[in-house]
Amino acid sequence: MATILVSARMPQAKKEAAVRVLDSLGVTVSDLINQAFDYVLEEHRLPEVGASGRPARDSFASFMDATTLEVAWPADDAGDYKAMLREGMLHDYESLA
């Protein structure tokens, strides 16, 4: 597959700060751009962001609702965390055993 160079204009400080974060994540600017384009191709929209440029609060709240499991923790803190988590997940996820 042929590749092309994509360029964008932004403040140098913003680019340098973002590259430091990307480096800490073990990804390159090319990885970021490719993932952004993949997202747009799949979703046919840009990611939702608030005025601050961060993901919109509603999107984050939806993510948390979808990925958070409520576990009833005993008042005496004597519960087996792994057993309670396993029991809680049985209600929301299909067992593969």
PDB file of C-alpha atoms in Angstrom:
ATOM      1  CA  MET A   1       0.000   0.000   0.000  1.00  0.00           C
ATOM      2  CA  ALA A   2       1.330   3.415  -0.924  1.00  0.00           C
ATOM      3  CA  THR A   3       1.816   5.890   1.898  1.00  0.00           C
ATOM      4  CA  ILE A   4       1.740   9.682   1.916  1.00  0.00           C
ATOM      5  CA  LEU A   5       2.957  12.401   4.220  1.00  0.00           C
ATOM      6  CA  VAL A   6       0.258  14.288   6.160  1.00  0.00           C
ATOM      7  CA  SER A   7       1.056  17.654   7.701  1.00  0.00           C
ATOM      8  CA  ALA A   8      -0.768  19.986  10.058  1.00  0.00           C
ATOM      9  CA  ARG A   9      -0.037  23.395  11.523  1.00  0.00           C
ATOM     10  CA  MET A  10      -0.022  23.880  15.291  1.00  0.00           C
ATOM     11  CA  PRO A  11       1.999  25.725  17.911  1.00  0.00           C
ATOM     12  CA  GLN A  12       5.443  24.166  18.310  1.00  0.00           C
ATOM     13  CA  ALA A  13       5.057  23.921  22.092  1.00  0.00           C
ATOM     14  CA  LYS A  14       1.823  21.940  21.696  1.00  0.00           C
ATOM     15  CA  LYS A  15       3.502  19.500  19.309  1.00  0.00           C
ATOM     16  CA  GLU A  16       6.537  19.042  21.545  1.00  0.00           C
ATOM     17  CA  ALA A  17       4.364  18.456  24.631  1.00  0.00           C
ATOM     18  CA  ALA A  18       2.190  15.949  22.777  1.00  0.00           C
ATOM     19  CA  VAL A  19       5.229  14.089  21.418  1.00  0.00           C
ATOM     20  CA  ARG A  20       6.541  13.705  24.992  1.00  0.00           C
ATOM     21  CA  VAL A  21       3.207  12.171  26.024  1.00  0.00           C
ATOM     22  CA  LEU A  22       3.138   9.930  22.954  1.00  0.00           C
ATOM     23  CA  ASP A  23       6.700   8.791  23.711  1.00  0.00           C
ATOM     24  CA  SER A  24       5.642   7.886  27.251  1.00  0.00           C
ATOM     25  CA  LEU A  25       2.819   5.804  25.740  1.00  0.00           C
ATOM     26  CA  GLY A  26       5.207   4.105  23.332  1.00  0.00           C
ATOM     27  CA  VAL A  27       3.538   5.445  20.190  1.00  0.00           C
ATOM     28  CA  THR A  28       4.540   7.829  17.435  1.00  0.00           C
ATOM     29  CA  VAL A  29       2.847  10.803  15.814  1.00  0.00           C
ATOM     30  CA  SER A  30       2.189   8.536  12.822  1.00  0.00           C
ATOM     31  CA  ASP A  31       0.421   6.033  15.127  1.00  0.00           C
ATOM     32  CA  LEU A  32      -1.735   8.854  16.504  1.00  0.00           C
ATOM     33  CA  ILE A  33      -2.698  10.151  13.075  1.00  0.00           C
ATOM     34  CA  ASN A  34      -3.442   6.657  11.769  1.00  0.00           C
ATOM     35  CA  GLN A  35      -5.639   5.895  14.784  1.00  0.00           C
ATOM     36  CA  ALA A  36      -7.433   9.229  14.381  1.00  0.00           C
ATOM     37  CA  PHE A  37      -8.140   8.491  10.727  1.00  0.00           C
ATOM     38  CA  ASP A  38      -9.284   4.939  11.629  1.00  0.00           C
ATOM     39  CA  TYR A  39     -11.690   6.440  14.169  1.00  0.00           C
ATOM     40  CA  VAL A  40     -13.128   8.901  11.641  1.00  0.00           C
ATOM     41  CA  LEU A  41     -13.520   6.147   9.029  1.00  0.00           C
ATOM     42  CA  GLU A  42     -15.301   3.865  11.506  1.00  0.00           C
ATOM     43  CA  GLU A  43     -17.451   6.425  13.346  1.00  0.00           C
ATOM     44  CA  HIS A  44     -17.935   9.016  10.575  1.00  0.00           C
ATOM     45  CA  ARG A  45     -17.338  11.787  13.104  1.00  0.00           C
ATOM     46  CA  LEU A  46     -14.683  13.362  15.281  1.00  0.00           C
ATOM     47  CA  PRO A  47     -14.344  12.282  18.918  1.00  0.00           C
ATOM     48  CA  GLU A  48     -16.518  14.417  21.168  1.00  0.00           C
ATOM     49  CA  VAL A  49     -14.479  17.022  23.029  1.00  0.00           C
ATOM     50  CA  GLY A  50     -15.459  19.781  25.387  1.00  0.00           C
ATOM     51  CA  ALA A  51     -14.384  23.413  25.183  1.00  0.00           C
ATOM     52  CA  SER A  52     -11.121  22.512  26.930  1.00  0.00           C
ATOM     53  CA  GLY A  53     -10.194  20.116  24.138  1.00  0.00           C
ATOM     54  CA  ARG A  54     -10.700  17.161  26.478  1.00  0.00           C
ATOM     55  CA  PRO A  55     -13.278  14.426  25.922  1.00  0.00           C
ATOM     56  CA  ALA A  56     -16.768  15.693  26.668  1.00  0.00           C
ATOM     57  CA  ARG A  57     -17.986  14.925  30.186  1.00  0.00           C
ATOM     58  CA  ASP A  58     -21.043  13.074  28.860  1.00  0.00           C
ATOM     59  CA  SER A  59     -18.795  10.754  26.869  1.00  0.00           C
ATOM     60  CA  PHE A  60     -16.656  10.080  29.924  1.00  0.00           C
ATOM     61  CA  ALA A  61     -19.719   9.505  32.096  1.00  0.00           C
ATOM     62  CA  SER A  62     -21.104   7.066  29.520  1.00  0.00           C
ATOM     63  CA  PHE A  63     -17.762   5.268  29.418  1.00  0.00           C
ATOM     64  CA  MET A  64     -17.678   4.998  33.210  1.00  0.00           C
ATOM     65  CA  ASP A  65     -21.252   3.710  33.343  1.00  0.00           C
ATOM     66  CA  ALA A  66     -20.461   1.064  30.743  1.00  0.00           C
ATOM     67  CA  THR A  67     -17.213  -0.086  32.359  1.00  0.00           C
ATOM     68  CA  THR A  68     -17.869   0.223  36.094  1.00  0.00           C
ATOM     69  CA  LEU A  69     -19.095  -2.712  38.100  1.00  0.00           C
ATOM     70  CA  GLU A  70     -20.894  -1.968  41.349  1.00  0.00           C
ATOM     71  CA  VAL A  71     -19.915  -4.382  44.092  1.00  0.00           C
ATOM     72  CA  ALA A  72     -21.640  -4.533  47.473  1.00  0.00           C
ATOM     73  CA  TRP A  73     -18.765  -4.390  49.968  1.00  0.00           C
ATOM     74  CA  PRO A  74     -19.375  -5.803  53.457  1.00  0.00           C
ATOM     75  CA  ALA A  75     -19.347  -3.214  56.252  1.00  0.00           C
ATOM     76  CA  ASP A  76     -16.711  -5.169  58.203  1.00  0.00           C
ATOM     77  CA  ASP A  77     -14.230  -5.169  55.246  1.00  0.00           C
ATOM     78  CA  ALA A  78     -13.876  -8.947  55.637  1.00  0.00           C
ATOM     79  CA  GLY A  79     -14.995  -9.727  52.086  1.00  0.00           C
ATOM     80  CA  ASP A  80     -12.974 -11.621  49.500  1.00  0.00           C
ATOM     81  CA  TYR A  81     -12.487  -8.971  46.797  1.00  0.00           C
ATOM     82  CA  LYS A  82     -11.878 -11.419  43.943  1.00  0.00           C
ATOM     83  CA  ALA A  83     -14.883 -13.569  44.851  1.00  0.00           C
ATOM     84  CA  MET A  84     -17.174 -10.531  45.077  1.00  0.00           C
ATOM     85  CA  LEU A  85     -15.924  -9.194  41.757  1.00  0.00           C
ATOM     86  CA  ARG A  86     -16.382 -12.595  40.114  1.00  0.00           C
ATOM     87  CA  GLU A  87     -19.931 -12.836  41.518  1.00  0.00           C
ATOM     88  CA  GLY A  88     -20.770  -9.323  40.328  1.00  0.00           C
ATOM     89  CA  MET A  89     -19.502 -10.015  36.827  1.00  0.00           C
ATOM     90  CA  LEU A  90     -21.580 -13.199  36.536  1.00  0.00           C
ATOM     91  CA  HIS A  91     -24.674 -11.006  36.362  1.00  0.00           C
ATOM     92  CA  ASP A  92     -23.389  -8.852  33.477  1.00  0.00           C
ATOM     93  CA  TYR A  93     -21.133 -11.162  31.467  1.00  0.00           C
ATOM     94  CA  GLU A  94     -21.630 -14.548  29.873  1.00  0.00           C
ATOM     95  CA  SER A  95     -19.657 -17.371  31.450  1.00  0.00           C
ATOM     96  CA  LEU A  96     -17.250 -19.112  29.104  1.00  0.00           C
ATOM     97  CA  ALA A  97     -16.780 -22.098  31.406  1.00  0.00           C
TER      98      ALA A  97
END
